Amino acid sequence: LNFVSRTIVKRTQPGQRQTVEHQEYLCHAFNKEGLAAITFADKTYPRRSAFCVINKVLDDYVEKFGQSWRNHTSDSNEGNLILEAALKEYQDPSKADNLLRVQKELDETKIVLHKTIDSVLARGEKLDNLVAKSSDLSVASQMFYRTARKQNQCCK
């Protein structure tokens, strides 16, 4: 993984993001003004979320260590604590990407709305059936009334 990581990072220009497929994983790399980070994720992890995590890790690193990284000439593990925390926190892609989280909430809301609309339509159909039955009953009762009046006329 070190060789693949170094190769991908070297080929990622400052300000550029790229995704490379390696075996069963996707390698997402981001070079932010010379400070680069790479993550290996399975193919189901959303690309946008992976880059959000990388960007957050780079921002946290710069916040904690400042520009000291510019003096490094080899790999450094001083940001491992930041990486471990990000690995735990962002197992769920919606935590990393607010847009993905909002989209997921919208999808759930849409499902609820569809169910509500379906139940309202079903209720409307039931009301239509009741109105039809009521009309039929009204017609039947009028016919009964007329028939009863005719039958009662002969008995007077």
Coordinates of C-alpha atoms in Angstrom, one line a residue:
L1 CA 0.0 0.0 0.0
N2 CA 2.9 2.4 0.7
F3 CA 4.2 2.1 -2.9
V4 CA 0.7 2.6 -4.4
S5 CA 0.1 5.5 -2.1
R6 CA 3.3 7.2 -2.9
T7 CA 2.9 6.7 -6.6
I8 CA -0.7 8.1 -6.6
V9 CA 0.3 11.1 -4.4
K10 CA 3.3 11.9 -6.6
R11 CA 1.0 11.9 -9.7
T12 CA -1.6 14.2 -8.0
Q13 CA -0.9 17.8 -8.8
P14 CA -1.5 20.5 -6.1
G15 CA -5.1 21.4 -6.0
Q16 CA -6.1 18.2 -7.8
R17 CA -8.3 15.3 -6.6
Q18 CA -8.2 12.0 -8.2
T19 CA -9.6 8.5 -7.7
V20 CA -7.7 5.4 -8.8
E21 CA -8.9 1.8 -8.7
H22 CA -6.5 -0.6 -6.9
Q23 CA -7.5 -4.2 -6.6
E24 CA -10.9 -4.2 -4.9
Y25 CA -10.5 -0.7 -3.5
L26 CA -10.8 2.9 -4.7
C27 CA -7.9 5.2 -3.8
H28 CA -8.9 8.8 -3.3
A29 CA -6.1 11.3 -3.3
F30 CA -6.1 15.1 -2.7
N31 CA -3.1 17.4 -2.9
K32 CA -3.8 20.6 -1.0
E33 CA -1.0 23.1 -1.8
G34 CA 1.6 20.3 -1.5
L35 CA 0.2 18.6 1.5
A36 CA -1.4 15.4 0.3
A37 CA -3.6 12.7 1.8
I38 CA -4.9 9.4 0.4
T39 CA -7.6 7.0 1.5
F40 CA -8.4 3.5 0.4
A41 CA -12.1 2.8 0.5
D42 CA -14.3 0.0 -0.8
K43 CA -16.3 0.7 -3.9
T44 CA -19.5 1.3 -2.0
Y45 CA -18.2 4.3 -0.1
P46 CA -19.3 7.4 -1.9
R47 CA -16.5 9.3 -3.7
R48 CA -17.8 12.7 -2.5
S49 CA -17.8 11.6 1.1
A50 CA -14.2 10.2 0.8
F51 CA -13.0 13.6 -0.4
C52 CA -14.9 15.3 2.4
V53 CA -13.0 13.1 4.9
I54 CA -9.7 13.8 3.3
N55 CA -10.3 17.5 3.2
K56 CA -11.3 17.5 6.9
V57 CA -8.2 15.5 7.9
L58 CA -6.0 17.9 6.0
D59 CA -7.6 20.9 7.6
D60 CA -7.3 19.3 11.1
Y61 CA -3.6 18.5 10.4
V62 CA -2.8 22.0 9.3
E63 CA -4.7 23.4 12.3
K64 CA -2.7 21.2 14.7
F65 CA 0.7 21.3 13.2
G66 CA 0.6 24.4 11.1
Q67 CA 3.1 24.6 8.2
S68 CA 5.7 22.3 9.8
W69 CA 4.9 19.7 7.2
R70 CA 6.8 21.8 4.6
N71 CA 10.1 20.9 6.4
H72 CA 9.5 17.1 6.1
T73 CA 11.4 15.3 3.4
S74 CA 10.0 11.8 4.1
D75 CA 6.8 10.2 5.3
S76 CA 5.6 11.3 8.7
N77 CA 3.2 9.6 11.1
E78 CA 2.6 12.6 13.3
G79 CA -1.0 12.9 11.9
N80 CA -1.9 9.3 12.8
L81 CA -4.1 10.3 15.7
I82 CA -6.1 12.6 13.4
L83 CA -6.4 9.8 10.9
E84 CA -7.5 7.2 13.5
A85 CA -10.2 9.6 14.8
A86 CA -11.5 10.3 11.3
L87 CA -11.5 6.5 10.6
K88 CA -13.8 5.9 13.6
E89 CA -16.0 9.0 13.0
Y90 CA -16.6 8.7 9.3
Q91 CA -17.5 5.0 8.9
D92 CA -21.0 6.3 8.0
P93 CA -20.6 8.3 4.8
S94 CA -23.5 10.6 5.7
K95 CA -21.5 11.9 8.7
A96 CA -18.7 13.0 6.4
D97 CA -20.8 14.7 3.7
N98 CA -23.7 17.0 4.8
L99 CA -25.1 17.0 1.3
L100 CA -25.4 13.2 1.3
R101 CA -27.0 13.3 4.8
V102 CA -29.6 15.9 3.6
Q103 CA -30.2 13.8 0.4
K104 CA -30.8 10.7 2.6
E105 CA -33.2 12.7 4.8
L106 CA -35.0 14.0 1.7
D107 CA -35.4 10.4 0.4
E108 CA -36.8 9.3 3.7
T109 CA -39.3 12.2 3.7
K110 CA -40.3 11.5 0.2
I111 CA -41.1 7.9 1.1
V112 CA -43.3 9.1 4.0
L113 CA -45.0 11.6 1.8
H114 CA -45.8 8.9 -0.8
K115 CA -47.3 6.7 1.9
T116 CA -49.4 9.6 3.2
I117 CA -50.6 10.4 -0.3
D118 CA -51.5 6.8 -0.9
S119 CA -53.5 6.6 2.3
V120 CA -55.3 9.9 1.5
L121 CA -56.2 8.5 -2.0
A122 CA -57.4 5.2 -0.4
R123 CA -59.5 7.2 2.0
G124 CA -60.9 9.2 -0.8
E125 CA -61.9 6.0 -2.6
K126 CA -63.6 4.8 0.5
L127 CA -65.5 8.0 0.8
D128 CA -66.6 7.7 -2.9
N129 CA -67.8 4.2 -2.2
L130 CA -69.8 5.4 0.8
V131 CA -71.3 8.2 -1.2
A132 CA -72.3 5.8 -4.0
K133 CA -73.8 3.4 -1.4
S134 CA -75.7 6.3 0.2
S135 CA -77.1 7.3 -3.1
D136 CA -78.2 3.7 -3.8
L137 CA -79.8 3.5 -0.4
S138 CA -81.6 6.8 -0.9
V139 CA -83.0 5.6 -4.2
A140 CA -84.0 2.2 -2.7
S141 CA -85.7 4.0 0.2
Q142 CA -87.7 6.2 -2.1
M143 CA -88.8 3.2 -4.1
F144 CA -89.8 1.5 -0.9
Y145 CA -91.7 4.6 0.2
R146 CA -93.6 4.8 -3.2
T147 CA -94.4 1.1 -3.1
A148 CA -95.6 1.3 0.5
R149 CA -97.8 4.2 -0.4
K150 CA -99.4 2.3 -3.3
Q151 CA -99.9 -0.7 -1.1
N152 CA -101.4 1.4 1.7
Q153 CA -103.9 3.1 -0.6
C154 CA -105.8 0.0 -1.3
C155 CA -106.2 -0.7 2.5
K156 CA -107.9 2.6 3.3

